[in-house]
Amino acid sequence: MTGWQGDQAPRADTDPIWATATGRNATGGATTGPGDAPPRATGGADTATNTTAAIPRPADPVSSREEQPPPPVRRRRRPWAWIALTTLLVLALAGSSALAAYLWQTTTAWQSETERVEAVAAGLQAERDELAAELDQSTRDLAATDQQLREAQDRIRELAGEKAQTADEREVARLLVTSVADVATQLETCVRGQDQLITALSDLEAYDPESVVQYAESVRAACTQALRGNEELQRIVGAE
Amino acid sequence: MRRTVALVVAVAAAVASSGCALRDELPDFPEAAPVVTAAPTDPGRPDAAPTTLSPDGFRTTERVAVRIRNVGCGGVGVGSGFAVGENVLVTNRHVVAGADTLQLSTYDGQDVLVETAGSAVVADLALVRTKEALPAAVTLAPADPAVGDRVEVVGYPGGGRLTSSTGHVLAYQDDPLGANAGRVMVTDAEARPGSSGSPVYDHEGRVVGVVYAASSAGDAALAVPVTTLQQLLESASFDADAPCD
């Protein structure tokens, strides 16, 4: 294909550059311009022969058009990048694998440890429950023992008081018996004196009248004392 | 070219950063748990009693209390007392006065033989010495209690069982009965005939007075202050009592 077909083909009168450079008219020969594709052969073979015999020419446009188009430019590969990338990926894979193995082992170990701790905790919980039950029982036993102790103490106080009061009554009774004996003795003295006084009065001429009067006074005093003692005794007995 | 380098760098950075991050958060292996041993611990005695307890559970303030029976010319009288030594007890003068025989019994009913008795002149106090050892002895407080302080009286009111009553120090005043020189303590602790000679304790179980009289209603008592008792004990001014005729 030529690049000058169509409406955009420059004309010779308006494009002096092409005229000067090639010496050809605007209708033939290869032309180039700024911004165009690389120059390709577009003119006829006779024209090229006439103008540039010693100048090396590009390939014949006709024959070039019939050849296979040149292969596309292939970029140069950079193997070091792929090597580095592959190495990194391999390292990452190896690290991940090691990490996964480590995590798996750690998880397994923690699971085992957790099961062991749970077993220990269950044992401790059972032991705690048992101890708590024992503590409750001991507390109840202690409370019962304390109650029994208090009752025993109260009973000791009560018995001690009863014993002391019994001893008090015993002493009072002993004093009472002593008082009764004293009163009885006084009454006996009174009665004996009165008997003797009656005997004396029945045979008054045989006794000194003054002595009989004195004796009668002493008998009266003894009887009075005996009566007072008896009254006091009766009062005490009545009060008891 | 640039895309490849960027990819390599990104992969390297991702691997490095993820590795570091994981390394920081990696769980450690569990350490060997210590062997749990049930080490017995001493929980201590809860609610320790403020006063010493005897093997039978009685308080010292009760164990020192002594019941005194005065068998004399006027009949049988009953009073209280408390041990201040192994063979010495304190009571009132009027409790032992006119005694032909003094008979003692402890809180648990044990009888104790009396050796001698002596009374003070300036206060209604008396000392009785025993042949046998008394169960326990008390500590005398160094000073009289203040008005309003809480006190406890332990004795044998009415000659009955051992009892205790609590009250407060109401005042100090001159003895209305004229039996004591100096001022006496007034307390609202319950006391009755038979409480004479009972010890008055403070909140620490120390003797702060000796009861020697009670109101007719029994809602108040007069007591000889402990300072008077200490003075008499230090001066040993106790005269031997004479039996009744």
Short mmCIF file of C-alpha atoms in Angstrom, two decimals:
data_model
loop_
_atom_site.label_atom_id
_atom_site.label_comp_id
_atom_site.label_asym_id
_atom_site.label_seq_id
_atom_site.Cartn_x
_atom_site.Cartn_y
_atom_site.Cartn_z
CA MET A 1 0.00 0.00 0.00
CA THR A 2 1.12 3.48 -0.59
CA GLY A 3 0.78 6.21 1.88
CA TRP A 4 -0.21 8.80 -0.56
CA GLN A 5 -3.41 7.66 -1.87
CA GLY A 6 -6.46 9.42 -0.90
CA ASP A 7 -7.20 13.01 0.01
CA GLN A 8 -4.14 13.50 2.16
CA ALA A 9 -1.53 13.10 -0.55
CA PRO A 10 0.63 16.23 -0.70
CA ARG A 11 0.93 18.05 -3.93
CA ALA A 12 4.19 18.94 -5.59
CA ASP A 13 3.55 22.67 -5.73
CA THR A 14 2.84 22.78 -2.12
CA ASP A 15 5.60 20.47 -0.95
CA PRO A 16 8.96 21.75 -2.28
CA ILE A 17 10.92 19.62 0.16
CA TRP A 18 10.04 16.47 -1.58
CA ALA A 19 10.93 18.00 -4.91
CA THR A 20 14.36 19.11 -3.78
CA ALA A 21 15.29 16.00 -2.00
CA THR A 22 14.33 13.41 -4.51
CA GLY A 23 14.10 15.32 -7.78
CA ARG A 24 10.93 13.51 -8.52
CA ASN A 25 7.44 14.73 -8.98
CA ALA A 26 4.80 14.25 -6.58
CA THR A 27 3.36 11.28 -8.33
CA GLY A 28 6.19 8.81 -7.95
CA GLY A 29 8.96 7.69 -5.66
CA ALA A 30 9.12 7.05 -2.02
CA THR A 31 8.46 9.87 0.26
CA THR A 32 8.73 10.41 3.94
CA GLY A 33 7.48 12.98 6.18
CA PRO A 34 7.57 13.85 9.74
CA GLY A 35 5.29 11.73 11.74
CA ASP A 36 4.91 9.07 9.15
CA ALA A 37 5.78 5.48 9.28
CA PRO A 38 9.27 4.39 8.27
CA PRO A 39 9.89 4.83 4.59
CA ARG A 40 8.81 2.03 2.52
CA ALA A 41 9.19 1.52 -1.22
CA THR A 42 6.24 2.82 -3.11
CA GLY A 43 7.61 3.92 -6.51
CA GLY A 44 8.45 1.95 -9.59
CA ALA A 45 11.72 0.21 -10.23
CA ASP A 46 12.71 2.36 -13.18
CA THR A 47 12.65 5.48 -11.10
CA ALA A 48 14.99 3.99 -8.50
CA THR A 49 17.43 2.88 -11.14
CA ASN A 50 17.63 6.29 -12.73
CA THR A 51 18.34 8.31 -9.72
CA THR A 52 20.52 6.30 -7.33
CA ALA A 53 22.75 3.78 -8.99
CA ALA A 54 25.60 3.86 -6.42
CA ILE A 55 23.55 4.45 -3.39
CA PRO A 56 22.47 1.33 -1.56
CA ARG A 57 18.83 0.99 -1.70
CA PRO A 58 16.44 -0.65 0.49
CA ALA A 59 15.00 -3.86 -0.50
CA ASP A 60 12.97 -3.97 -3.54
CA PRO A 61 9.52 -2.85 -2.65
CA VAL A 62 7.93 -5.37 -4.88
CA SER A 63 9.99 -8.29 -3.63
CA SER A 64 9.70 -7.11 -0.02
CA ARG A 65 6.00 -6.95 -0.31
CA GLU A 66 5.98 -10.60 -1.35
CA GLU A 67 8.19 -11.82 1.60
CA GLN A 68 6.92 -12.81 4.95
CA PRO A 69 6.57 -9.95 7.34
CA PRO A 70 9.37 -9.78 9.84
CA PRO A 71 8.70 -11.55 13.15
CA PRO A 72 7.63 -9.31 15.99
CA VAL A 73 10.27 -8.04 18.23
CA ARG A 74 10.55 -10.39 21.24
CA ARG A 75 11.39 -8.89 24.52
CA ARG A 76 14.32 -10.20 26.40
CA ARG A 77 13.48 -12.49 29.30
CA ARG A 78 14.92 -11.80 32.72
CA PRO A 79 15.39 -15.15 34.43
CA TRP A 80 16.86 -13.73 37.61
CA ALA A 81 13.56 -12.20 38.58
CA TRP A 82 11.74 -15.45 38.11
CA ILE A 83 14.42 -17.25 40.05
CA ALA A 84 14.14 -14.79 42.89
CA LEU A 85 10.39 -14.92 42.85
CA THR A 86 10.38 -18.68 42.76
CA THR A 87 12.91 -18.83 45.52
CA LEU A 88 10.85 -16.51 47.67
CA LEU A 89 7.72 -18.45 47.00
CA VAL A 90 9.47 -21.69 47.86
CA LEU A 91 10.83 -20.14 50.99
CA ALA A 92 7.42 -18.80 51.86
CA LEU A 93 5.89 -22.18 51.25
CA ALA A 94 8.53 -23.83 53.38
CA GLY A 95 8.07 -21.27 56.12
CA SER A 96 4.34 -21.63 56.01
CA SER A 97 4.65 -25.37 56.20
CA ALA A 98 6.99 -25.11 59.15
CA LEU A 99 4.70 -22.61 60.79
CA ALA A 100 1.70 -24.82 60.19
CA ALA A 101 3.54 -27.76 61.68
CA TYR A 102 4.57 -25.71 64.66
CA LEU A 103 1.05 -24.45 65.18
CA TRP A 104 -0.34 -27.94 64.84
CA GLN A 105 2.07 -29.25 67.43
CA THR A 106 1.40 -26.32 69.70
CA THR A 107 -2.32 -26.74 69.37
CA THR A 108 -2.05 -30.43 70.07
CA ALA A 109 0.13 -29.77 73.07
CA TRP A 110 -2.23 -27.12 74.38
CA GLN A 111 -5.17 -29.42 73.87
CA SER A 112 -3.41 -32.12 75.84
CA GLU A 113 -2.46 -29.61 78.50
CA THR A 114 -5.99 -28.28 78.63
CA GLU A 115 -7.39 -31.76 79.03
CA ARG A 116 -4.90 -32.46 81.78
CA VAL A 117 -5.66 -29.19 83.53
CA GLU A 118 -9.36 -29.82 83.20
CA ALA A 119 -8.87 -33.23 84.71
CA VAL A 120 -6.85 -31.71 87.55
CA ALA A 121 -9.47 -29.00 87.99
CA ALA A 122 -12.20 -31.60 88.09
CA GLY A 123 -10.23 -33.50 90.70
CA LEU A 124 -9.66 -30.37 92.71
CA GLN A 125 -13.30 -29.45 92.40
CA ALA A 126 -14.28 -32.87 93.66
CA GLU A 127 -11.77 -32.56 96.47
CA ARG A 128 -13.05 -29.09 97.25
CA ASP A 129 -16.63 -30.32 97.32
CA GLU A 130 -15.59 -33.13 99.60
CA LEU A 131 -13.72 -30.77 101.88
CA ALA A 132 -16.63 -28.36 101.86
CA ALA A 133 -18.94 -31.18 102.83
CA GLU A 134 -16.53 -32.21 105.57
CA LEU A 135 -16.31 -28.60 106.71
CA ASP A 136 -20.07 -28.33 106.83
CA GLN A 137 -20.27 -31.53 108.79
CA SER A 138 -17.50 -30.36 111.11
CA THR A 139 -19.26 -27.05 111.54
CA ARG A 140 -22.46 -28.83 112.43
CA ASP A 141 -20.57 -31.13 114.79
CA LEU A 142 -18.86 -28.13 116.35
CA ALA A 143 -22.15 -26.34 116.78
CA ALA A 144 -23.67 -29.45 118.32
CA THR A 145 -20.64 -29.89 120.56
CA ASP A 146 -20.75 -26.25 121.54
CA GLN A 147 -24.42 -26.60 122.33
CA GLN A 148 -23.68 -29.72 124.37
CA LEU A 149 -20.85 -27.88 126.13
CA ARG A 150 -23.13 -25.01 126.99
CA GLU A 151 -25.76 -27.38 128.23
CA ALA A 152 -23.15 -29.23 130.26
CA GLN A 153 -21.88 -25.96 131.72
CA ASP A 154 -25.40 -24.92 132.52
CA ARG A 155 -25.97 -28.30 134.12
CA ILE A 156 -22.74 -27.94 136.13
CA ARG A 157 -23.87 -24.55 137.40
CA GLU A 158 -27.26 -25.93 138.22
CA LEU A 159 -25.87 -28.96 140.05
CA ALA A 160 -23.30 -26.83 141.87
CA GLY A 161 -26.06 -24.51 142.95
CA GLU A 162 -28.27 -27.37 144.04
CA LYS A 163 -25.40 -28.91 145.94
CA ALA A 164 -24.61 -25.64 147.66
CA GLN A 165 -28.22 -25.02 148.52
CA THR A 166 -28.56 -28.56 149.80
CA ALA A 167 -25.53 -27.90 151.98
CA ASP A 168 -27.18 -24.69 153.11
CA GLU A 169 -30.28 -26.59 154.08
CA ARG A 170 -28.15 -29.19 155.79
CA GLU A 171 -26.43 -26.51 157.81
CA VAL A 172 -29.72 -24.89 158.61
CA ALA A 173 -31.09 -28.23 159.67
CA ARG A 174 -28.03 -28.85 161.75
CA LEU A 175 -28.44 -25.51 163.42
CA LEU A 176 -32.12 -26.24 163.86
CA VAL A 177 -31.40 -29.56 165.47
CA THR A 178 -28.95 -27.84 167.73
CA SER A 179 -31.53 -25.22 168.60
CA VAL A 180 -34.16 -27.91 169.22
CA ALA A 181 -31.77 -29.69 171.48
CA ASP A 182 -31.04 -26.50 173.32
CA VAL A 183 -34.73 -25.72 173.71
CA ALA A 184 -35.38 -29.26 174.81
CA THR A 185 -32.65 -28.99 177.39
CA GLN A 186 -34.04 -25.69 178.60
CA LEU A 187 -37.53 -27.12 178.78
CA GLU A 188 -36.20 -30.13 180.62
CA THR A 189 -34.48 -27.83 183.04
CA CYS A 190 -37.68 -25.89 183.42
CA VAL A 191 -39.74 -28.99 184.03
CA ARG A 192 -37.22 -30.43 186.45
CA GLY A 193 -37.07 -27.18 188.33
CA GLN A 194 -40.81 -26.97 188.46
CA ASP A 195 -40.95 -30.53 189.79
CA GLN A 196 -38.50 -29.67 192.51
CA LEU A 197 -40.38 -26.49 193.24
CA ILE A 198 -43.63 -28.42 193.57
CA THR A 199 -41.92 -30.84 195.94
CA ALA A 200 -40.63 -27.96 198.00
CA LEU A 201 -44.00 -26.25 198.09
CA SER A 202 -45.66 -29.46 199.19
CA ASP A 203 -43.37 -29.60 202.17
CA LEU A 204 -42.72 -25.93 202.64
CA GLU A 205 -41.97 -26.21 206.36
CA ALA A 206 -38.91 -28.31 205.55
CA TYR A 207 -37.35 -25.55 203.42
CA ASP A 208 -36.25 -22.06 204.01
CA PRO A 209 -39.03 -19.94 202.57
CA GLU A 210 -36.59 -17.36 201.19
CA SER A 211 -34.60 -20.08 199.47
CA VAL A 212 -37.78 -21.49 198.01
CA VAL A 213 -38.69 -18.08 196.64
CA GLN A 214 -35.24 -17.67 195.04
CA TYR A 215 -35.43 -21.13 193.59
CA ALA A 216 -38.83 -20.38 192.21
CA GLU A 217 -37.42 -17.27 190.54
CA SER A 218 -34.61 -19.25 188.95
CA VAL A 219 -37.07 -21.85 187.75
CA ARG A 220 -39.24 -19.14 186.30
CA ALA A 221 -36.27 -17.63 184.51
CA ALA A 222 -35.25 -20.99 183.11
CA CYS A 223 -38.75 -21.69 181.95
CA THR A 224 -39.01 -18.25 180.44
CA GLN A 225 -35.81 -18.84 178.51
CA ALA A 226 -37.04 -22.24 177.44
CA LEU A 227 -40.29 -20.79 176.25
CA ARG A 228 -38.54 -18.06 174.33
CA GLY A 229 -36.27 -20.61 172.76
CA ASN A 230 -39.25 -22.71 171.89
CA GLU A 231 -41.05 -19.78 170.39
CA GLU A 232 -37.99 -18.91 168.34
CA LEU A 233 -37.70 -22.52 167.28
CA GLN A 234 -41.31 -22.62 166.29
CA ARG A 235 -40.80 -19.43 164.32
CA ILE A 236 -37.83 -20.88 162.48
CA VAL A 237 -39.60 -24.13 161.80
CA GLY A 238 -42.65 -22.24 160.66
CA ALA A 239 -40.51 -20.14 158.37
CA GLU A 240 -38.83 -23.20 156.94
CA MET B 1 10.63 -5.45 34.39
CA ARG B 2 9.30 -3.09 36.96
CA ARG B 3 6.19 -5.16 37.50
CA THR B 4 8.25 -8.24 38.14
CA VAL B 5 10.48 -6.50 40.64
CA ALA B 6 7.49 -5.05 42.37
CA LEU B 7 5.88 -8.46 42.59
CA VAL B 8 9.02 -9.99 44.05
CA VAL B 9 9.34 -7.23 46.56
CA ALA B 10 5.69 -7.51 47.48
CA VAL B 11 5.90 -11.24 47.98
CA ALA B 12 9.04 -10.89 50.04
CA ALA B 13 7.50 -8.17 52.13
CA ALA B 14 4.32 -10.15 52.63
CA VAL B 15 6.22 -13.25 53.67
CA ALA B 16 8.45 -11.29 55.97
CA SER B 17 5.67 -9.29 57.55
CA SER B 18 3.40 -12.27 57.99
CA GLY B 19 6.20 -14.27 59.47
CA CYS B 20 7.11 -11.55 61.93
CA ALA B 21 3.51 -11.00 62.85
CA LEU B 22 2.93 -14.66 63.39
CA ARG B 23 6.13 -14.95 65.34
CA ASP B 24 4.92 -12.31 67.72
CA GLU B 25 1.61 -14.06 68.24
CA LEU B 26 2.74 -17.63 68.22
CA PRO B 27 1.62 -19.48 71.33
CA ASP B 28 4.33 -21.06 73.38
CA PHE B 29 4.32 -24.64 74.29
CA PRO B 30 2.69 -25.24 77.59
CA GLU B 31 5.10 -25.66 80.40
CA ALA B 32 4.90 -28.55 82.73
CA ALA B 33 2.28 -27.72 85.30
CA PRO B 34 3.39 -27.94 88.89
CA VAL B 35 2.18 -30.89 90.84
CA VAL B 36 -0.72 -29.85 92.97
CA THR B 37 -0.28 -30.93 96.52
CA ALA B 38 -2.83 -30.30 99.17
CA ALA B 39 -0.68 -28.38 101.55
CA PRO B 40 -2.55 -28.02 104.79
CA THR B 41 -2.80 -24.48 105.96
CA ASP B 42 -3.65 -23.30 109.40
CA PRO B 43 -6.90 -21.39 109.12
CA GLY B 44 -6.45 -20.00 112.57
CA ARG B 45 -8.93 -20.06 115.36
CA PRO B 46 -12.02 -18.10 114.45
CA ASP B 47 -13.58 -15.87 117.01
CA ALA B 48 -11.05 -16.45 119.71
CA ALA B 49 -12.58 -15.84 123.07
CA PRO B 50 -11.41 -12.65 124.75
CA THR B 51 -10.90 -14.46 128.02
CA THR B 52 -9.03 -17.64 128.70
CA LEU B 53 -11.09 -20.78 128.57
CA SER B 54 -10.51 -23.76 130.79
CA PRO B 55 -10.67 -27.32 129.52
CA ASP B 56 -14.26 -27.45 130.70
CA GLY B 57 -15.14 -24.32 128.73
CA PHE B 58 -15.71 -21.99 131.65
CA ARG B 59 -14.28 -18.51 131.53
CA THR B 60 -11.69 -17.40 134.01
CA THR B 61 -14.11 -14.82 135.32
CA GLU B 62 -16.38 -17.68 136.29
CA ARG B 63 -13.73 -20.08 137.55
CA VAL B 64 -12.45 -17.59 140.12
CA ALA B 65 -15.89 -17.05 141.61
CA VAL B 66 -16.34 -18.66 145.01
CA ARG B 67 -19.52 -19.22 146.96
CA ILE B 68 -19.14 -18.54 150.66
CA ARG B 69 -21.38 -20.02 153.32
CA ASN B 70 -21.21 -18.41 156.72
CA VAL B 71 -22.41 -20.73 159.42
CA GLY B 72 -22.50 -18.78 162.60
CA CYS B 73 -24.48 -17.70 165.56
CA GLY B 74 -27.07 -15.96 163.48
CA GLY B 75 -27.71 -18.90 161.26
CA VAL B 76 -26.52 -19.56 157.75
CA GLY B 77 -25.55 -16.76 155.45
CA VAL B 78 -24.41 -16.86 151.84
CA GLY B 79 -22.12 -14.54 149.95
CA SER B 80 -19.70 -14.43 147.03
CA GLY B 81 -15.99 -13.96 146.61
CA PHE B 82 -13.22 -14.31 144.06
CA ALA B 83 -9.71 -15.65 144.09
CA VAL B 84 -6.84 -13.22 143.83
CA GLY B 85 -4.20 -15.87 144.47
CA GLU B 86 -3.76 -19.58 144.63
CA ASN B 87 -4.96 -19.71 148.23
CA VAL B 88 -6.37 -16.24 148.79
CA LEU B 89 -9.78 -14.86 147.97
CA VAL B 90 -11.49 -11.53 148.48
CA THR B 91 -15.01 -11.00 149.77
CA ASN B 92 -16.91 -8.59 151.98
CA ARG B 93 -16.34 -8.11 155.65
CA HIS B 94 -20.00 -8.57 156.43
CA VAL B 95 -20.01 -11.88 154.55
CA VAL B 96 -17.52 -13.48 156.91
CA ALA B 97 -18.46 -11.56 160.03
CA GLY B 98 -19.66 -13.63 162.95
CA ALA B 99 -18.81 -16.88 161.29
CA ASP B 100 -18.41 -20.00 163.30
CA THR B 101 -17.55 -21.83 160.16
CA LEU B 102 -16.82 -20.65 156.61
CA GLN B 103 -17.55 -23.08 153.84
CA LEU B 104 -16.42 -22.45 150.28
CA SER B 105 -17.48 -24.00 147.02
CA THR B 106 -16.23 -23.30 143.51
CA TYR B 107 -18.07 -22.76 140.26
CA ASP B 108 -18.26 -26.52 139.65
CA GLY B 109 -19.38 -27.43 143.12
CA GLN B 110 -16.04 -28.40 144.59
CA ASP B 111 -15.66 -27.69 148.30
CA VAL B 112 -12.62 -25.81 149.53
CA LEU B 113 -11.48 -25.81 153.12
CA VAL B 114 -10.83 -22.49 154.80
CA GLU B 115 -7.77 -21.80 156.87
CA THR B 116 -8.24 -18.27 158.19
CA ALA B 117 -10.20 -15.15 157.53
CA GLY B 118 -9.41 -11.50 158.13
CA SER B 119 -11.34 -8.32 157.59
CA ALA B 120 -10.36 -4.79 156.75
CA VAL B 121 -11.32 -1.93 158.98
CA VAL B 122 -11.68 0.97 156.57
CA ALA B 123 -13.68 -0.89 153.94
CA ASP B 124 -16.19 -3.66 153.61
CA LEU B 125 -13.55 -6.09 152.45
CA ALA B 126 -12.12 -9.31 153.79
CA LEU B 127 -9.44 -11.81 152.87
CA VAL B 128 -9.94 -15.55 153.24
CA ARG B 129 -7.06 -17.97 153.06
CA THR B 130 -7.73 -21.50 151.99
CA LYS B 131 -5.96 -24.76 152.69
CA GLU B 132 -6.54 -26.00 149.17
CA ALA B 133 -5.66 -24.33 145.95
CA LEU B 134 -8.34 -22.38 144.17
CA PRO B 135 -9.08 -23.12 140.47
CA ALA B 136 -7.87 -19.80 139.12
CA ALA B 137 -7.03 -16.24 140.04
CA VAL B 138 -7.94 -12.92 138.50
CA THR B 139 -5.96 -9.85 137.56
CA LEU B 140 -6.74 -6.54 139.14
CA ALA B 141 -7.17 -3.52 136.90
CA PRO B 142 -4.62 -0.76 137.48
CA ALA B 143 -7.26 1.95 137.79
CA ASP B 144 -10.93 2.43 138.50
CA PRO B 145 -13.27 2.36 135.52
CA ALA B 146 -14.66 5.58 134.18
CA VAL B 147 -18.29 6.52 134.47
CA GLY B 148 -20.13 4.90 131.62
CA ASP B 149 -17.76 1.99 131.20
CA ARG B 150 -19.33 -1.41 130.73
CA VAL B 151 -18.89 -3.82 133.64
CA GLU B 152 -19.91 -7.35 134.48
CA VAL B 153 -20.75 -8.82 137.87
CA VAL B 154 -20.28 -12.57 138.44
CA GLY B 155 -21.51 -14.12 141.64
CA TYR B 156 -24.16 -16.10 143.45
CA PRO B 157 -27.16 -13.80 143.89
CA GLY B 158 -29.66 -15.25 146.29
CA GLY B 159 -27.28 -18.05 147.09
CA GLY B 160 -28.31 -19.76 143.89
CA ARG B 161 -26.35 -20.81 140.86
CA LEU B 162 -23.43 -18.91 139.42
CA THR B 163 -24.73 -16.09 137.25
CA SER B 164 -23.41 -12.97 135.61
CA SER B 165 -25.01 -9.64 134.92
CA THR B 166 -23.81 -6.68 132.94
CA GLY B 167 -24.21 -2.99 133.42
CA HIS B 168 -22.37 0.29 133.39
CA VAL B 169 -20.66 2.46 135.91
CA LEU B 170 -23.19 5.09 136.86
CA ALA B 171 -21.25 7.26 139.28
CA TYR B 172 -18.84 7.48 142.18
CA GLN B 173 -20.19 8.75 145.45
CA ASP B 174 -19.73 8.61 149.20
CA ASP B 175 -20.81 5.37 150.81
CA PRO B 176 -24.46 5.77 151.85
CA LEU B 177 -24.07 2.86 154.27
CA GLY B 178 -21.00 4.25 155.97
CA ALA B 179 -19.18 0.94 155.65
CA ASN B 180 -16.36 2.30 153.53
CA ALA B 181 -14.05 5.25 153.71
CA GLY B 182 -13.79 7.16 150.51
CA ARG B 183 -15.95 7.02 147.46
CA VAL B 184 -17.67 3.92 146.16
CA MET B 185 -18.77 2.86 142.72
CA VAL B 186 -22.41 2.75 141.65
CA THR B 187 -23.36 0.40 138.85
CA ASP B 188 -26.64 -0.67 137.31
CA ALA B 189 -25.56 -4.29 137.06
CA GLU B 190 -28.09 -6.56 138.69
CA ALA B 191 -27.22 -7.65 142.23
CA ARG B 192 -29.14 -9.26 145.04
CA PRO B 193 -28.42 -10.49 148.55
CA GLY B 194 -25.80 -13.14 148.06
CA SER B 195 -24.01 -11.02 145.47
CA SER B 196 -21.96 -9.41 148.23
CA GLY B 197 -18.30 -10.01 147.52
CA SER B 198 -18.87 -10.55 143.80
CA PRO B 199 -16.14 -9.23 141.54
CA VAL B 200 -16.91 -6.45 139.08
CA TYR B 201 -15.07 -6.99 135.80
CA ASP B 202 -14.22 -4.60 133.02
CA HIS B 203 -14.39 -5.53 129.33
CA GLU B 204 -10.96 -7.17 129.57
CA GLY B 205 -11.94 -9.46 132.41
CA ARG B 206 -9.98 -7.53 135.04
CA VAL B 207 -11.42 -6.83 138.46
CA VAL B 208 -12.41 -3.19 138.88
CA GLY B 209 -14.50 -3.46 142.03
CA VAL B 210 -16.13 -5.60 144.70
CA VAL B 211 -19.90 -5.53 145.19
CA TYR B 212 -20.94 -4.98 148.81
CA ALA B 213 -24.53 -3.77 148.63
CA ALA B 214 -27.53 -3.94 146.34
CA SER B 215 -30.62 -1.88 145.99
CA SER B 216 -33.88 -3.37 147.20
CA ALA B 217 -35.08 -3.57 143.61
CA GLY B 218 -31.86 -5.29 142.56
CA ASP B 219 -31.29 -2.92 139.68
CA ALA B 220 -28.26 -1.19 141.15
CA ALA B 221 -25.29 -2.13 143.24
CA LEU B 222 -22.57 -0.48 145.25
CA ALA B 223 -19.00 -1.64 144.86
CA VAL B 224 -15.67 -0.95 146.47
CA PRO B 225 -13.34 0.42 143.76
CA VAL B 226 -10.33 -1.62 142.82
CA THR B 227 -7.93 1.12 143.88
CA THR B 228 -9.19 0.77 147.45
CA LEU B 229 -8.75 -2.98 147.24
CA GLN B 230 -5.20 -2.60 145.96
CA GLN B 231 -4.30 -0.22 148.77
CA LEU B 232 -5.61 -2.66 151.36
CA LEU B 233 -3.85 -5.60 149.75
CA GLU B 234 -0.56 -3.72 149.67
CA SER B 235 -0.90 -2.56 153.24
CA ALA B 236 -2.05 -6.00 154.41
CA SER B 237 -4.33 -4.31 156.89
CA PHE B 238 -6.63 -7.24 157.45
CA ASP B 239 -7.34 -8.29 160.99
CA ALA B 240 -8.24 -11.84 161.88
CA ASP B 241 -11.92 -12.39 162.39
CA ALA B 242 -13.15 -13.68 165.73
CA PRO B 243 -15.84 -16.34 165.77
CA CYS B 244 -19.16 -15.57 167.26
CA ASP B 245 -19.72 -16.14 170.95
#
